PDB file of C-alpha atoms in Angstrom:
ATOM      1  CA  MET A  26      13.638  21.933  12.790  1.00 53.00           C
ATOM      2  CA  LYS A  27      12.781  18.943  14.960  1.00 55.00           C
ATOM      3  CA  THR A  28      12.184  15.515  13.518  1.00 56.00           C
ATOM      4  CA  THR A  29       9.040  13.601  14.465  1.00 52.00           C
ATOM      5  CA  ALA A  30      11.186  11.259  16.588  1.00 53.00           C
ATOM      6  CA  GLN A  31      12.215  14.262  18.700  1.00 55.00           C
ATOM      7  CA  LEU A  32       8.561  15.309  19.211  1.00 53.00           C
ATOM      8  CA  LYS A  33       7.415  12.069  20.903  1.00 58.00           C
ATOM      9  CA  CYS A  34       6.065  12.356  24.412  1.00 66.00           C
ATOM     10  CA  PRO A  35       3.926  10.107  26.615  1.00 73.00           C
ATOM     11  CA  VAL A  36       0.281   9.709  25.581  1.00 74.00           C
ATOM     12  CA  GLY A  37      -1.904  12.294  27.288  1.00 70.00           C
ATOM     13  CA  GLU A  38       0.923  14.724  28.039  1.00 72.00           C
ATOM     14  CA  GLU A  39       1.042  18.120  26.379  1.00 73.00           C
ATOM     15  CA  PHE A  40       3.478  18.960  23.614  1.00 73.00           C
ATOM     16  CA  SER A  41       5.246  22.274  23.961  1.00 75.00           C
ATOM     17  CA  HIS A  42       6.298  24.646  21.216  1.00 81.00           C
ATOM     18  CA  LEU A  43       4.602  22.965  18.281  1.00 85.00           C
ATOM     19  CA  PRO A  44       4.920  24.546  14.821  1.00 91.00           C
ATOM     20  CA  ASP A  45       1.810  25.578  12.901  1.00 91.00           C
ATOM     21  CA  PHE A  46       2.086  22.529  10.672  1.00 93.00           C
ATOM     22  CA  ALA A  47       4.455  19.709   9.787  1.00 92.00           C
ATOM     23  CA  ILE A  48       5.249  17.738   6.662  1.00 93.00           C
ATOM     24  CA  PHE A  49       4.799  14.165   7.833  1.00 93.00           C
ATOM     25  CA  TRP A  50       6.709  11.631   5.725  1.00 89.00           C
ATOM     26  CA  ASP A  51       6.697   8.858   8.294  1.00 90.00           C
ATOM     27  CA  LYS A  52       4.470   5.750   8.375  1.00 92.00           C
ATOM     28  CA  ASP A  53       4.026   5.974  12.156  1.00 93.00           C
ATOM     29  CA  VAL A  54       0.249   6.437  12.216  1.00 95.00           C
ATOM     30  CA  TYR A  55       0.212   6.425  16.041  1.00 94.00           C
ATOM     31  CA  LEU A  56       2.616   9.356  16.170  1.00 92.00           C
ATOM     32  CA  ALA A  57       0.613  11.148  13.476  1.00 94.00           C
ATOM     33  CA  ARG A  58      -2.588  10.749  15.515  1.00 95.00           C
ATOM     34  CA  GLN A  59      -0.837  11.918  18.674  1.00 91.00           C
ATOM     35  CA  LEU A  60       0.474  15.029  16.918  1.00 90.00           C
ATOM     36  CA  GLU A  61      -2.947  15.791  15.436  1.00 93.00           C
ATOM     37  CA  GLN A  62      -4.604  15.362  18.840  1.00 91.00           C
ATOM     38  CA  ALA A  63      -2.104  17.899  20.180  1.00 89.00           C
ATOM     39  CA  GLY A  64      -3.326  20.363  17.550  1.00 90.00           C
ATOM     40  CA  LEU A  65      -0.589  20.031  14.930  1.00 92.00           C
ATOM     41  CA  ARG A  66      -1.768  20.100  11.313  1.00 94.00           C
ATOM     42  CA  LEU A  67      -0.024  17.357   9.341  1.00 95.00           C
ATOM     43  CA  PHE A  68       0.653  16.956   5.665  1.00 91.00           C
ATOM     44  CA  ASN A  69       0.088  13.907   5.296  1.00 90.00           C
ATOM     45  CA  SER A  70      -2.666  13.394   7.852  1.00 95.00           C
ATOM     46  CA  ALA A  71      -2.921  10.312  10.046  1.00 96.00           C
ATOM     47  CA  PHE A  72      -5.933   9.253   7.962  1.00 96.00           C
ATOM     48  CA  ALA A  73      -3.922   9.505   4.727  1.00 95.00           C
ATOM     49  CA  VAL A  74      -0.956   7.621   6.211  1.00 95.00           C
ATOM     50  CA  GLU A  75      -3.189   4.786   7.430  1.00 96.00           C
ATOM     51  CA  ALA A  76      -5.224   4.604   4.215  1.00 95.00           C
ATOM     52  CA  CYS A  77      -2.163   4.556   1.960  1.00 93.00           C
ATOM     53  CA  ASP A  78       0.061   2.268   4.036  1.00 94.00           C
ATOM     54  CA  ASN A  79      -2.432  -0.618   4.116  1.00 96.00           C
ATOM     55  CA  LYS A  80      -3.231  -1.959   0.639  1.00 97.00           C
ATOM     56  CA  ALA A  81      -6.575  -3.385   1.826  1.00 97.00           C
ATOM     57  CA  LEU A  82      -7.654   0.021   3.159  1.00 97.00           C
ATOM     58  CA  THR A  83      -6.370   1.692  -0.002  1.00 97.00           C
ATOM     59  CA  ALA A  84      -8.519  -0.647  -2.123  1.00 98.00           C
ATOM     60  CA  LEU A  85     -11.580   0.072   0.030  1.00 98.00           C
ATOM     61  CA  HIS A  86     -11.094   3.857  -0.167  1.00 97.00           C
ATOM     62  CA  LEU A  87     -10.492   3.786  -3.932  1.00 96.00           C
ATOM     63  CA  ALA A  88     -13.670   1.753  -4.459  1.00 97.00           C
ATOM     64  CA  ALA A  89     -15.712   3.999  -2.148  1.00 97.00           C
ATOM     65  CA  ASN A  90     -14.599   7.013  -4.187  1.00 95.00           C
ATOM     66  CA  HIS A  91     -15.220   5.322  -7.557  1.00 96.00           C
ATOM     67  CA  VAL A  92     -11.546   5.404  -8.580  1.00 92.00           C
ATOM     68  CA  PRO A  93     -10.909   2.761 -11.256  1.00 93.00           C
ATOM     69  CA  ALA A  94      -8.524   0.047 -10.044  1.00 95.00           C
ATOM     70  CA  PRO A  95      -7.829  -3.609 -10.804  1.00 96.00           C
ATOM     71  CA  ALA A  96     -10.466  -6.004  -9.456  1.00 97.00           C
ATOM     72  CA  THR A  97      -9.510  -6.748  -5.850  1.00 98.00           C
ATOM     73  CA  VAL A  98     -10.478  -9.411  -3.316  1.00 98.00           C
ATOM     74  CA  LEU A  99      -9.541  -8.957   0.337  1.00 97.00           C
ATOM     75  CA  SER A 100      -8.236 -11.924   2.286  1.00 97.00           C
ATOM     76  CA  PRO A 101     -10.207 -12.972   5.353  1.00 96.00           C
ATOM     77  CA  LYS A 102      -8.796 -11.991   8.729  1.00 93.00           C
ATOM     78  CA  THR A 103      -6.708 -14.559  10.565  1.00 92.00           C
ATOM     79  CA  PHE A 104      -4.457 -14.457  13.594  1.00 91.00           C
ATOM     80  CA  GLU A 105      -0.952 -15.403  14.652  1.00 89.00           C
ATOM     81  CA  ALA A 106      -0.512 -19.160  15.237  1.00 85.00           C
ATOM     82  CA  MET A 107      -3.644 -19.844  13.131  1.00 87.00           C
ATOM     83  CA  GLY A 108      -2.651 -18.806   9.649  1.00 85.00           C
ATOM     84  CA  TYR A 109      -4.875 -19.539   6.682  1.00 88.00           C
ATOM     85  CA  CYS A 110      -5.736 -23.184   7.360  1.00 86.00           C
ATOM     86  CA  LYS A 111      -8.836 -23.104   5.107  1.00 90.00           C
ATOM     87  CA  LEU A 112      -8.437 -21.723   1.605  1.00 94.00           C
ATOM     88  CA  ASP A 113     -12.051 -21.832   0.404  1.00 94.00           C
ATOM     89  CA  PHE A 114     -11.918 -18.028   0.009  1.00 96.00           C
ATOM     90  CA  LEU A 115      -9.473 -18.686  -2.833  1.00 97.00           C
ATOM     91  CA  ASP A 116     -12.318 -20.297  -4.835  1.00 96.00           C
ATOM     92  CA  GLU A 117     -14.149 -16.965  -4.986  1.00 96.00           C
ATOM     93  CA  ALA A 118     -10.947 -15.045  -5.737  1.00 97.00           C
ATOM     94  CA  GLU A 119     -10.240 -17.396  -8.667  1.00 97.00           C
ATOM     95  CA  LYS A 120     -13.727 -16.816 -10.083  1.00 97.00           C
ATOM     96  CA  ALA A 121     -13.390 -13.044  -9.771  1.00 97.00           C
ATOM     97  CA  LEU A 122      -9.750 -12.652 -10.831  1.00 98.00           C
ATOM     98  CA  GLY A 123      -8.528 -15.751 -12.682  1.00 97.00           C
ATOM     99  CA  TYR A 124      -4.841 -16.481 -13.179  1.00 98.00           C
ATOM    100  CA  PRO A 125      -2.331 -15.062 -13.186  1.00 98.00           C
ATOM    101  CA  MET A 126      -3.324 -13.311  -9.958  1.00 98.00           C
ATOM    102  CA  VAL A 127      -1.345 -10.709  -8.022  1.00 98.00           C
ATOM    103  CA  ILE A 128      -1.089 -11.312  -4.278  1.00 98.00           C
ATOM    104  CA  LYS A 129       0.040  -8.360  -2.165  1.00 98.00           C
ATOM    105  CA  GLU A 130       0.736  -8.263   1.544  1.00 98.00           C
ATOM    106  CA  ALA A 131      -1.325  -5.460   3.072  1.00 97.00           C
ATOM    107  CA  TYR A 132       1.839  -3.771   4.318  1.00 95.00           C
ATOM    108  CA  GLY A 133       4.926  -3.441   2.217  1.00 92.00           C
ATOM    109  CA  SER A 134       7.004  -1.160   0.064  1.00 90.00           C
ATOM    110  CA  PHE A 135       9.258  -1.299  -2.967  1.00 90.00           C
ATOM    111  CA  GLY A 136       7.423  -4.307  -4.432  1.00 89.00           C
ATOM    112  CA  GLN A 137       9.065  -6.658  -1.956  1.00 91.00           C
ATOM    113  CA  GLN A 138       5.752  -8.068  -0.683  1.00 95.00           C
ATOM    114  CA  VAL A 139       4.066  -8.462  -4.085  1.00 97.00           C
ATOM    115  CA  TYR A 140       3.783 -11.881  -5.736  1.00 98.00           C
ATOM    116  CA  LEU A 141       2.449 -13.279  -8.999  1.00 98.00           C
ATOM    117  CA  ALA A 142       0.555 -16.575  -8.815  1.00 98.00           C
ATOM    118  CA  ASN A 143       0.110 -18.338 -12.158  1.00 98.00           C
ATOM    119  CA  SER A 144      -1.918 -21.236 -10.741  1.00 98.00           C
ATOM    120  CA  ARG A 145      -3.848 -22.465  -7.702  1.00 98.00           C
ATOM    121  CA  ALA A 146      -0.764 -24.354  -6.500  1.00 98.00           C
ATOM    122  CA  GLU A 147       1.360 -21.178  -6.671  1.00 98.00           C
ATOM    123  CA  ALA A 148      -1.327 -19.131  -4.881  1.00 98.00           C
ATOM    124  CA  GLU A 149      -1.557 -21.713  -2.091  1.00 97.00           C
ATOM    125  CA  LYS A 150       2.231 -21.726  -1.679  1.00 97.00           C
ATOM    126  CA  ILE A 151       2.375 -17.918  -1.507  1.00 97.00           C
ATOM    127  CA  ILE A 152      -0.473 -17.769   1.012  1.00 96.00           C
ATOM    128  CA  ALA A 153       1.144 -20.473   3.159  1.00 94.00           C
ATOM    129  CA  GLY A 154       4.317 -18.375   3.226  1.00 95.00           C
ATOM    130  CA  LEU A 155       2.405 -15.327   4.439  1.00 95.00           C
ATOM    131  CA  GLY A 156       1.481 -17.004   7.717  1.00 93.00           C
ATOM    132  CA  TYR A 157      -1.087 -14.772   9.371  1.00 93.00           C
ATOM    133  CA  LYS A 158      -0.345 -11.536   7.464  1.00 95.00           C
ATOM    134  CA  ASP A 159      -3.248  -9.642   5.897  1.00 95.00           C
ATOM    135  CA  PHE A 160      -3.167  -9.567   2.096  1.00 97.00           C
ATOM    136  CA  ILE A 161      -5.160  -8.728  -0.997  1.00 98.00           C
ATOM    137  CA  MET A 162      -5.563 -10.541  -4.302  1.00 98.00           C
ATOM    138  CA  GLN A 163      -5.802  -8.517  -7.494  1.00 98.00           C
ATOM    139  CA  GLU A 164      -6.503  -8.964 -11.156  1.00 98.00           C
ATOM    140  CA  PHE A 165      -3.300  -9.100 -13.211  1.00 98.00           C
ATOM    141  CA  ILE A 166      -3.390  -6.468 -15.953  1.00 97.00           C
ATOM    142  CA  ALA A 167      -1.250  -8.067 -18.696  1.00 96.00           C
ATOM    143  CA  SER A 168      -0.988  -4.866 -20.741  1.00 94.00           C
ATOM    144  CA  SER A 169       0.616  -3.172 -17.712  1.00 94.00           C
ATOM    145  CA  ARG A 170       3.151  -5.935 -17.011  1.00 96.00           C
ATOM    146  CA  GLY A 171       6.215  -4.154 -15.641  1.00 95.00           C
ATOM    147  CA  ARG A 172       4.693  -0.713 -16.263  1.00 96.00           C
ATOM    148  CA  ASP A 173       2.799   1.880 -14.278  1.00 95.00           C
ATOM    149  CA  ILE A 174       2.332   5.605 -14.122  1.00 94.00           C
ATOM    150  CA  ARG A 175       2.817   7.436 -10.837  1.00 93.00           C
ATOM    151  CA  VAL A 176       1.038  10.758 -10.496  1.00 93.00           C
ATOM    152  CA  ASN A 177       1.495  13.237  -7.656  1.00 90.00           C
ATOM    153  CA  VAL A 178      -1.594  15.331  -6.991  1.00 87.00           C
ATOM    154  CA  VAL A 179      -1.571  18.295  -4.612  1.00 85.00           C
ATOM    155  CA  GLY A 180      -4.755  20.217  -3.941  1.00 86.00           C
ATOM    156  CA  GLY A 181      -6.537  18.437  -6.777  1.00 88.00           C
ATOM    157  CA  LYS A 182      -3.850  19.434  -9.301  1.00 91.00           C
ATOM    158  CA  VAL A 183      -1.308  17.137 -10.991  1.00 92.00           C
ATOM    159  CA  VAL A 184       2.158  18.412 -10.046  1.00 93.00           C
ATOM    160  CA  ALA A 185       4.372  15.547 -11.276  1.00 93.00           C
ATOM    161  CA  CYS A 186       4.084  12.377 -13.318  1.00 95.00           C
ATOM    162  CA  MET A 187       6.411   9.534 -14.251  1.00 97.00           C
ATOM    163  CA  LEU A 188       6.268   6.284 -16.165  1.00 97.00           C
ATOM    164  CA  ARG A 189       7.949   3.416 -14.321  1.00 97.00           C
ATOM    165  CA  TYR A 190       8.928   0.359 -16.341  1.00 97.00           C
ATOM    166  CA  ASN A 191      10.804  -2.901 -15.914  1.00 97.00           C
ATOM    167  CA  GLU A 192      11.349  -5.306 -18.804  1.00 94.00           C
ATOM    168  CA  GLN A 193      12.612  -8.071 -16.464  1.00 94.00           C
ATOM    169  CA  ASP A 194       9.801  -8.216 -13.884  1.00 95.00           C
ATOM    170  CA  PHE A 195       6.021  -7.883 -13.667  1.00 96.00           C
ATOM    171  CA  ARG A 196       6.575  -5.170 -11.036  1.00 95.00           C
ATOM    172  CA  SER A 197       7.747  -1.718 -12.111  1.00 95.00           C
ATOM    173  CA  ASN A 198       9.412  -0.723  -8.840  1.00 94.00           C
ATOM    174  CA  ILE A 199      12.626   1.210  -9.356  1.00 93.00           C
ATOM    175  CA  SER A 200      14.085  -0.502  -6.279  1.00 91.00           C
ATOM    176  CA  ASN A 201      13.636  -3.850  -8.113  1.00 88.00           C
ATOM    177  CA  GLY A 202      15.563  -2.798 -11.199  1.00 93.00           C
ATOM    178  CA  GLY A 203      12.846  -0.719 -12.828  1.00 95.00           C
ATOM    179  CA  ARG A 204      13.523   2.564 -14.542  1.00 97.00           C
ATOM    180  CA  MET A 205      11.584   5.779 -14.842  1.00 97.00           C
ATOM    181  CA  LYS A 206      11.039   8.608 -17.265  1.00 96.00           C
ATOM    182  CA  PRO A 207       8.804  11.675 -17.296  1.00 94.00           C
ATOM    183  CA  CYS A 208       5.454  11.325 -18.959  1.00 94.00           C
ATOM    184  CA  THR A 209       2.616  13.611 -19.898  1.00 90.00           C
ATOM    185  CA  LEU A 210      -0.879  12.638 -18.842  1.00 89.00           C
ATOM    186  CA  THR A 211      -3.690  12.683 -21.301  1.00 85.00           C
ATOM    187  CA  PRO A 212      -7.128  13.838 -20.132  1.00 80.00           C
TER     188      PRO A 212
END
């Protein structure tokens, strides 16, 4: 079996000997699109990779599909060398979310780009440290501090579920010292 790295070819050129489908576990949305344009069916699709890898897009798709989620405010767009020089958008985020407030870089994994701001001063410091990176601000759910449930759904059916928990951190990520155990979902 070839890896996706072995399947790369220049844009516009034809792929040869493609399988009927591929399980795509990469975050390379450009490669996913290129493979789909060549006729390869991907699991996960380029759309799914893009929507799940960017927390702002994830929030927009969840809201559009009426999936309950913590209240979320998207940061305004800025650019390299500009940063977030005006923070008036934080006024509206404070009204909608209060403190503590979770600030998440749009791209990131393992909880490494997720921060908890307990005050305006902390939020400003976090945002200053982000430079020009896109981010979201979310309501902190105190009852879920250090806890979440991860559910894998395939074809509309739950196939696996786990409770992740961390008594030392507000994040439940296993890579940050969290633990996991199986759990049973209620309706």
